[in-house]
mmCIF file of C-alpha atoms in Angstrom:
data_model
loop_
_atom_site.group_PDB
_atom_site.id
_atom_site.type_symbol
_atom_site.label_atom_id
_atom_site.label_comp_id
_atom_site.label_asym_id
_atom_site.label_seq_id
_atom_site.Cartn_x
_atom_site.Cartn_y
_atom_site.Cartn_z
ATOM 1 C CA UNK A 1 -88.745 147.557 40.807
ATOM 2 C CA UNK A 2 -86.432 146.041 38.234
ATOM 3 C CA UNK A 3 -88.242 147.742 35.359
ATOM 4 C CA UNK A 4 -88.194 151.073 37.168
ATOM 5 C CA UNK A 5 -84.452 150.765 37.761
ATOM 6 C CA UNK A 6 -83.614 149.972 34.131
ATOM 7 C CA UNK A 7 -86.155 152.333 32.542
ATOM 8 C CA UNK A 8 -83.536 155.000 31.647
ATOM 9 C CA UNK A 9 -81.692 152.398 29.546
ATOM 10 C CA UNK A 10 -84.660 151.015 27.650
ATOM 11 C CA UNK A 11 -83.741 152.809 24.434
ATOM 12 C CA UNK A 12 -80.583 150.790 23.847
ATOM 13 C CA UNK A 13 -80.148 147.020 23.678
ATOM 14 C CA UNK A 14 -76.607 146.751 25.099
ATOM 15 C CA UNK A 15 -77.287 149.376 27.757
ATOM 16 C CA UNK A 16 -80.489 147.623 28.750
ATOM 17 C CA UNK A 17 -78.681 144.299 29.038
ATOM 18 C CA UNK A 18 -75.981 145.828 31.235
ATOM 19 C CA UNK A 19 -78.563 147.614 33.395
ATOM 20 C CA UNK A 20 -80.551 144.430 33.975
ATOM 21 C CA UNK A 21 -77.378 142.502 34.825
ATOM 22 C CA UNK A 22 -76.369 145.165 37.335
ATOM 23 C CA UNK A 23 -79.777 145.137 39.013
ATOM 24 C CA UNK A 24 -79.718 141.342 39.256
ATOM 25 C CA UNK A 25 -76.279 141.498 40.831
ATOM 26 C CA UNK A 26 -77.644 143.788 43.533
ATOM 27 C CA UNK A 27 -79.893 140.949 44.696
ATOM 28 C CA UNK A 28 -76.813 139.121 45.928
ATOM 29 C CA UNK A 29 -75.972 135.431 45.671
ATOM 30 C CA UNK A 30 -77.233 133.217 42.898
ATOM 31 C CA UNK A 31 -80.254 134.331 40.908
ATOM 32 C CA UNK A 32 -82.882 132.276 39.068
ATOM 33 C CA UNK A 33 -84.918 134.068 36.408
ATOM 34 C CA UNK A 34 -88.191 132.437 35.311
ATOM 35 C CA UNK A 35 -89.546 133.770 32.013
ATOM 36 C CA UNK A 36 -92.984 132.598 30.886
ATOM 37 C CA UNK A 37 -94.473 132.745 27.380
ATOM 38 C CA UNK A 38 -91.061 133.145 25.753
ATOM 39 C CA UNK A 39 -92.632 132.101 22.453
ATOM 40 C CA UNK A 40 -93.357 135.798 22.003
ATOM 41 C CA UNK A 41 -89.639 136.619 22.120
ATOM 42 C CA UNK A 42 -88.575 134.464 19.191
ATOM 43 C CA UNK A 43 -87.142 136.529 16.316
ATOM 44 C CA UNK A 44 -89.261 136.882 13.199
ATOM 45 C CA UNK A 45 -88.083 137.441 9.658
ATOM 46 C CA UNK A 46 -84.470 136.832 10.591
ATOM 47 C CA UNK A 47 -84.194 139.702 13.080
ATOM 48 C CA UNK A 48 -82.611 139.605 16.494
ATOM 49 C CA UNK A 49 -85.186 138.344 18.963
ATOM 50 C CA UNK A 50 -85.694 139.163 22.581
ATOM 51 C CA UNK A 51 -85.121 135.535 23.551
ATOM 52 C CA UNK A 52 -81.459 135.835 22.583
ATOM 53 C CA UNK A 53 -81.108 138.890 24.803
ATOM 54 C CA UNK A 54 -82.650 137.025 27.743
ATOM 55 C CA UNK A 55 -80.173 134.167 27.470
ATOM 56 C CA UNK A 56 -77.318 136.618 26.904
ATOM 57 C CA UNK A 57 -77.816 137.825 30.487
ATOM 58 C CA UNK A 58 -75.795 134.841 31.703
ATOM 59 C CA UNK A 59 -72.738 136.220 29.858
ATOM 60 C CA UNK A 60 -73.320 139.910 30.521
ATOM 61 C CA UNK A 61 -70.480 141.784 32.331
ATOM 62 C CA UNK A 62 -71.230 142.179 36.021
ATOM 63 C CA UNK A 63 -74.053 139.620 36.004
ATOM 64 C CA UNK A 64 -74.314 137.327 39.036
ATOM 65 C CA UNK A 65 -74.365 133.539 38.904
ATOM 66 C CA UNK A 66 -77.534 133.264 36.912
ATOM 67 C CA UNK A 67 -79.871 130.480 35.825
ATOM 68 C CA UNK A 68 -82.731 131.077 33.413
ATOM 69 C CA UNK A 69 -85.870 128.954 33.214
ATOM 70 C CA UNK A 70 -87.827 129.702 30.034
ATOM 71 C CA UNK A 71 -91.387 128.404 29.720
ATOM 72 C CA UNK A 72 -92.966 128.045 26.293
ATOM 73 C CA UNK A 73 -95.928 126.329 24.674
ATOM 74 C CA UNK A 74 -94.019 125.411 21.519
ATOM 75 C CA UNK A 75 -92.144 122.147 21.895
ATOM 76 C CA UNK A 76 -89.795 123.046 19.041
ATOM 77 C CA UNK A 77 -88.827 126.449 20.399
ATOM 78 C CA UNK A 78 -85.151 125.607 20.828
ATOM 79 C CA UNK A 79 -84.885 124.199 17.312
ATOM 80 C CA UNK A 80 -86.283 127.333 15.679
ATOM 81 C CA UNK A 81 -84.786 129.801 18.143
ATOM 82 C CA UNK A 82 -81.492 131.653 18.150
ATOM 83 C CA UNK A 83 -78.100 130.081 18.813
ATOM 84 C CA UNK A 84 -78.207 131.053 22.491
ATOM 85 C CA UNK A 85 -81.506 129.259 22.888
ATOM 86 C CA UNK A 86 -80.291 126.145 21.086
ATOM 87 C CA UNK A 87 -77.481 125.782 23.603
ATOM 88 C CA UNK A 88 -79.980 125.229 26.428
ATOM 89 C CA UNK A 89 -81.381 121.985 27.706
ATOM 90 C CA UNK A 90 -85.042 121.194 27.119
ATOM 91 C CA UNK A 91 -87.426 119.570 29.568
ATOM 92 C CA UNK A 92 -90.592 118.462 27.860
ATOM 93 C CA UNK A 93 -93.793 118.227 29.897
ATOM 94 C CA UNK A 94 -96.183 115.772 28.315
ATOM 95 C CA UNK A 95 -99.846 116.647 27.987
ATOM 96 C CA UNK A 96 -102.270 115.300 30.565
ATOM 97 C CA UNK A 97 -103.791 111.917 29.852
ATOM 98 C CA UNK A 98 -107.464 111.094 30.320
ATOM 99 C CA UNK A 99 -106.709 109.221 33.548
ATOM 100 C CA UNK A 100 -104.772 112.185 34.934
ATOM 101 C CA UNK A 101 -107.625 114.533 34.042
ATOM 102 C CA UNK A 102 -110.064 112.245 35.838
ATOM 103 C CA UNK A 103 -107.854 112.414 38.900
ATOM 104 C CA UNK A 104 -107.865 116.219 38.727
ATOM 105 C CA UNK A 105 -111.674 116.247 38.622
ATOM 106 C CA UNK A 106 -111.973 113.852 41.562
ATOM 107 C CA UNK A 107 -109.484 115.848 43.611
ATOM 108 C CA UNK A 108 -110.937 119.276 42.803
ATOM 109 C CA UNK A 109 -114.564 118.376 43.406
ATOM 110 C CA UNK A 110 -113.745 116.105 46.325
ATOM 111 C CA UNK A 111 -112.297 119.040 48.230
ATOM 112 C CA UNK A 112 -115.706 120.757 48.210
ATOM 113 C CA UNK A 113 -117.627 118.032 50.051
ATOM 114 C CA UNK A 114 -121.372 118.219 49.479
ATOM 115 C CA UNK A 115 -120.984 121.049 46.968
ATOM 116 C CA UNK A 116 -118.558 118.917 44.980
ATOM 117 C CA UNK A 117 -120.982 115.994 45.016
ATOM 118 C CA UNK A 118 -123.741 118.293 43.754
ATOM 119 C CA UNK A 119 -121.453 119.610 41.014
ATOM 120 C CA UNK A 120 -120.552 116.063 39.965
ATOM 121 C CA UNK A 121 -124.228 115.171 39.778
ATOM 122 C CA UNK A 122 -124.975 118.312 37.768
ATOM 123 C CA UNK A 123 -122.232 117.513 35.270
ATOM 124 C CA UNK A 124 -123.425 113.947 34.822
ATOM 125 C CA UNK A 125 -121.049 110.989 34.550
ATOM 126 C CA UNK A 126 -121.512 110.491 30.810
ATOM 127 C CA UNK A 127 -121.080 114.149 29.840
ATOM 128 C CA UNK A 128 -118.099 114.509 32.174
ATOM 129 C CA UNK A 129 -116.351 111.459 30.750
ATOM 130 C CA UNK A 130 -116.924 112.650 27.173
ATOM 131 C CA UNK A 131 -115.476 116.064 28.011
ATOM 132 C CA UNK A 132 -112.416 114.516 29.675
ATOM 133 C CA UNK A 133 -111.711 112.316 26.665
ATOM 134 C CA UNK A 134 -112.195 115.233 24.298
ATOM 135 C CA UNK A 135 -109.707 117.433 26.167
ATOM 136 C CA UNK A 136 -107.193 114.596 26.456
ATOM 137 C CA UNK A 137 -107.387 113.936 22.717
ATOM 138 C CA UNK A 138 -107.275 117.552 21.531
ATOM 139 C CA UNK A 139 -104.810 119.294 23.836
ATOM 140 C CA UNK A 140 -104.404 117.614 27.218
ATOM 141 C CA UNK A 141 -104.723 121.063 28.794
ATOM 142 C CA UNK A 142 -105.834 120.610 32.397
ATOM 143 C CA UNK A 143 -106.946 124.244 32.585
ATOM 144 C CA UNK A 144 -110.026 123.382 30.558
ATOM 145 C CA UNK A 145 -110.976 120.680 33.061
ATOM 146 C CA UNK A 146 -110.321 122.974 36.019
ATOM 147 C CA UNK A 147 -112.566 125.635 34.468
ATOM 148 C CA UNK A 148 -115.241 122.986 33.940
ATOM 149 C CA UNK A 149 -115.092 122.062 37.631
ATOM 150 C CA UNK A 150 -115.254 125.699 38.726
ATOM 151 C CA UNK A 151 -118.271 126.360 36.520
ATOM 152 C CA UNK A 152 -120.047 123.268 37.837
ATOM 153 C CA UNK A 153 -119.398 124.351 41.426
ATOM 154 C CA UNK A 154 -120.819 127.813 40.762
ATOM 155 C CA UNK A 155 -123.921 126.389 39.098
ATOM 156 C CA UNK A 156 -124.448 123.936 41.952
ATOM 157 C CA UNK A 157 -124.124 126.755 44.492
ATOM 158 C CA UNK A 158 -126.624 128.881 42.547
ATOM 159 C CA UNK A 159 -129.099 125.986 42.377
ATOM 160 C CA UNK A 160 -128.750 125.368 46.111
ATOM 161 C CA UNK A 161 -129.328 129.042 46.868
ATOM 162 C CA UNK A 162 -132.428 129.112 44.664
ATOM 163 C CA UNK A 163 -133.767 126.001 46.401
ATOM 164 C CA UNK A 164 -133.133 127.528 49.825
ATOM 165 C CA UNK A 165 -134.982 130.725 48.921
ATOM 166 C CA UNK A 166 -137.900 128.747 47.508
ATOM 167 C CA UNK A 167 -138.153 126.734 50.737
ATOM 168 C CA UNK A 168 -138.068 129.903 52.830
ATOM 169 C CA UNK A 169 -140.821 131.496 50.759
ATOM 170 C CA UNK A 170 -142.970 128.368 51.049
ATOM 171 C CA UNK A 171 -142.445 128.251 54.818
ATOM 172 C CA UNK A 172 -143.350 131.927 55.131
ATOM 173 C CA UNK A 173 -146.535 131.366 53.137
ATOM 174 C CA UNK A 174 -147.586 128.462 55.394
ATOM 175 C CA UNK A 175 -146.959 130.458 58.577
ATOM 176 C CA UNK A 176 -148.892 133.536 57.429
ATOM 177 C CA UNK A 177 -152.243 134.270 59.316
ATOM 178 C CA UNK A 178 -155.413 133.067 57.612
ATOM 179 C CA UNK A 179 -157.618 135.762 56.042
ATOM 180 C CA UNK A 180 -160.480 137.038 58.291
ATOM 181 C CA UNK A 181 -163.990 135.482 57.768
ATOM 182 C CA UNK A 182 -166.767 137.650 56.289
ATOM 183 C CA UNK A 183 -168.722 139.576 58.933
ATOM 184 C CA UNK A 184 -172.053 138.035 59.925
ATOM 185 C CA UNK A 185 -175.261 139.809 59.006
ATOM 186 C CA UNK A 186 -176.711 142.089 61.719
ATOM 187 C CA UNK A 187 -179.689 140.569 63.630
ATOM 188 C CA UNK A 188 -183.125 141.735 62.571
ATOM 189 C CA UNK A 189 -184.892 144.246 64.907
ATOM 190 C CA UNK A 190 -187.325 142.853 67.461
ATOM 191 C CA UNK A 191 -190.805 142.396 66.057
ATOM 192 C CA UNK A 192 -189.650 142.345 62.526
ATOM 193 C CA UNK A 193 -190.432 139.417 60.387
ATOM 194 C CA UNK A 194 -187.928 136.695 60.939
ATOM 195 C CA UNK A 195 -186.753 138.116 64.294
ATOM 196 C CA UNK A 196 -186.714 135.785 67.313
ATOM 197 C CA UNK A 197 -190.100 135.774 69.103
ATOM 198 C CA UNK A 198 -191.969 137.530 66.291
ATOM 199 C CA UNK A 199 -195.276 135.945 65.153
ATOM 200 C CA UNK A 200 -195.041 134.182 61.890
ATOM 201 C CA UNK A 201 -196.378 136.112 58.926
ATOM 202 C CA UNK A 202 -199.918 135.217 57.867
ATOM 203 C CA UNK A 203 -200.257 132.560 55.265
ATOM 204 C CA UNK A 204 -201.219 133.692 51.874
ATOM 205 C CA UNK A 205 -205.045 133.543 51.440
ATOM 206 C CA UNK A 206 -205.789 132.925 55.149
ATOM 207 C CA UNK A 207 -208.953 134.671 56.582
ATOM 208 C CA UNK A 208 -208.382 137.125 59.365
ATOM 209 C CA UNK A 209 -210.707 136.726 62.448
ATOM 210 C CA UNK A 210 -213.636 139.200 62.661
ATOM 211 C CA UNK A 211 -213.121 142.137 64.965
ATOM 212 C CA UNK A 212 -214.616 141.845 68.464
#
């Protein structure tokens, strides 16, 4: 809504600043503006950067009582920023330690109960510890550990689903009816050789009795 309201003034810096200040004043009371990734607003090659315009909102005519919270990845942003930025106070968030990352893993996987236990087993204690130490040493970025937990949970769920389907297929195979037995041969006609009650065939070479 704010961008739509100030769109007609986007072609001019001072007009844009005044338009944004007026729209913020319409909110009433005190206003807190949170701006993330302000590293992208730092001036390059000596030009006027957008970060200076953001902080200039506090002094713009018609602006309300305004506080600005700027979030950046660069810890030296205020030192290399414009004068308006250098007048701000910095609050440095330290990177996560290995012990803190371990706590994040325990908390995240512990919330999932049996699925979390399966994910922990799939990760393996040695591999998990090595990954935690690596992240803590390189960046301390907890997002990498959170992604690792999410991936392990998905893999554990997929393995459980595959195991369930395999068990169902095995159970269905056991409960299936046995194949029918081959049909028995039809009995020989009466009087035929081998039929019940029929005289045995003469032995080979036996003499037949003389006719009466």
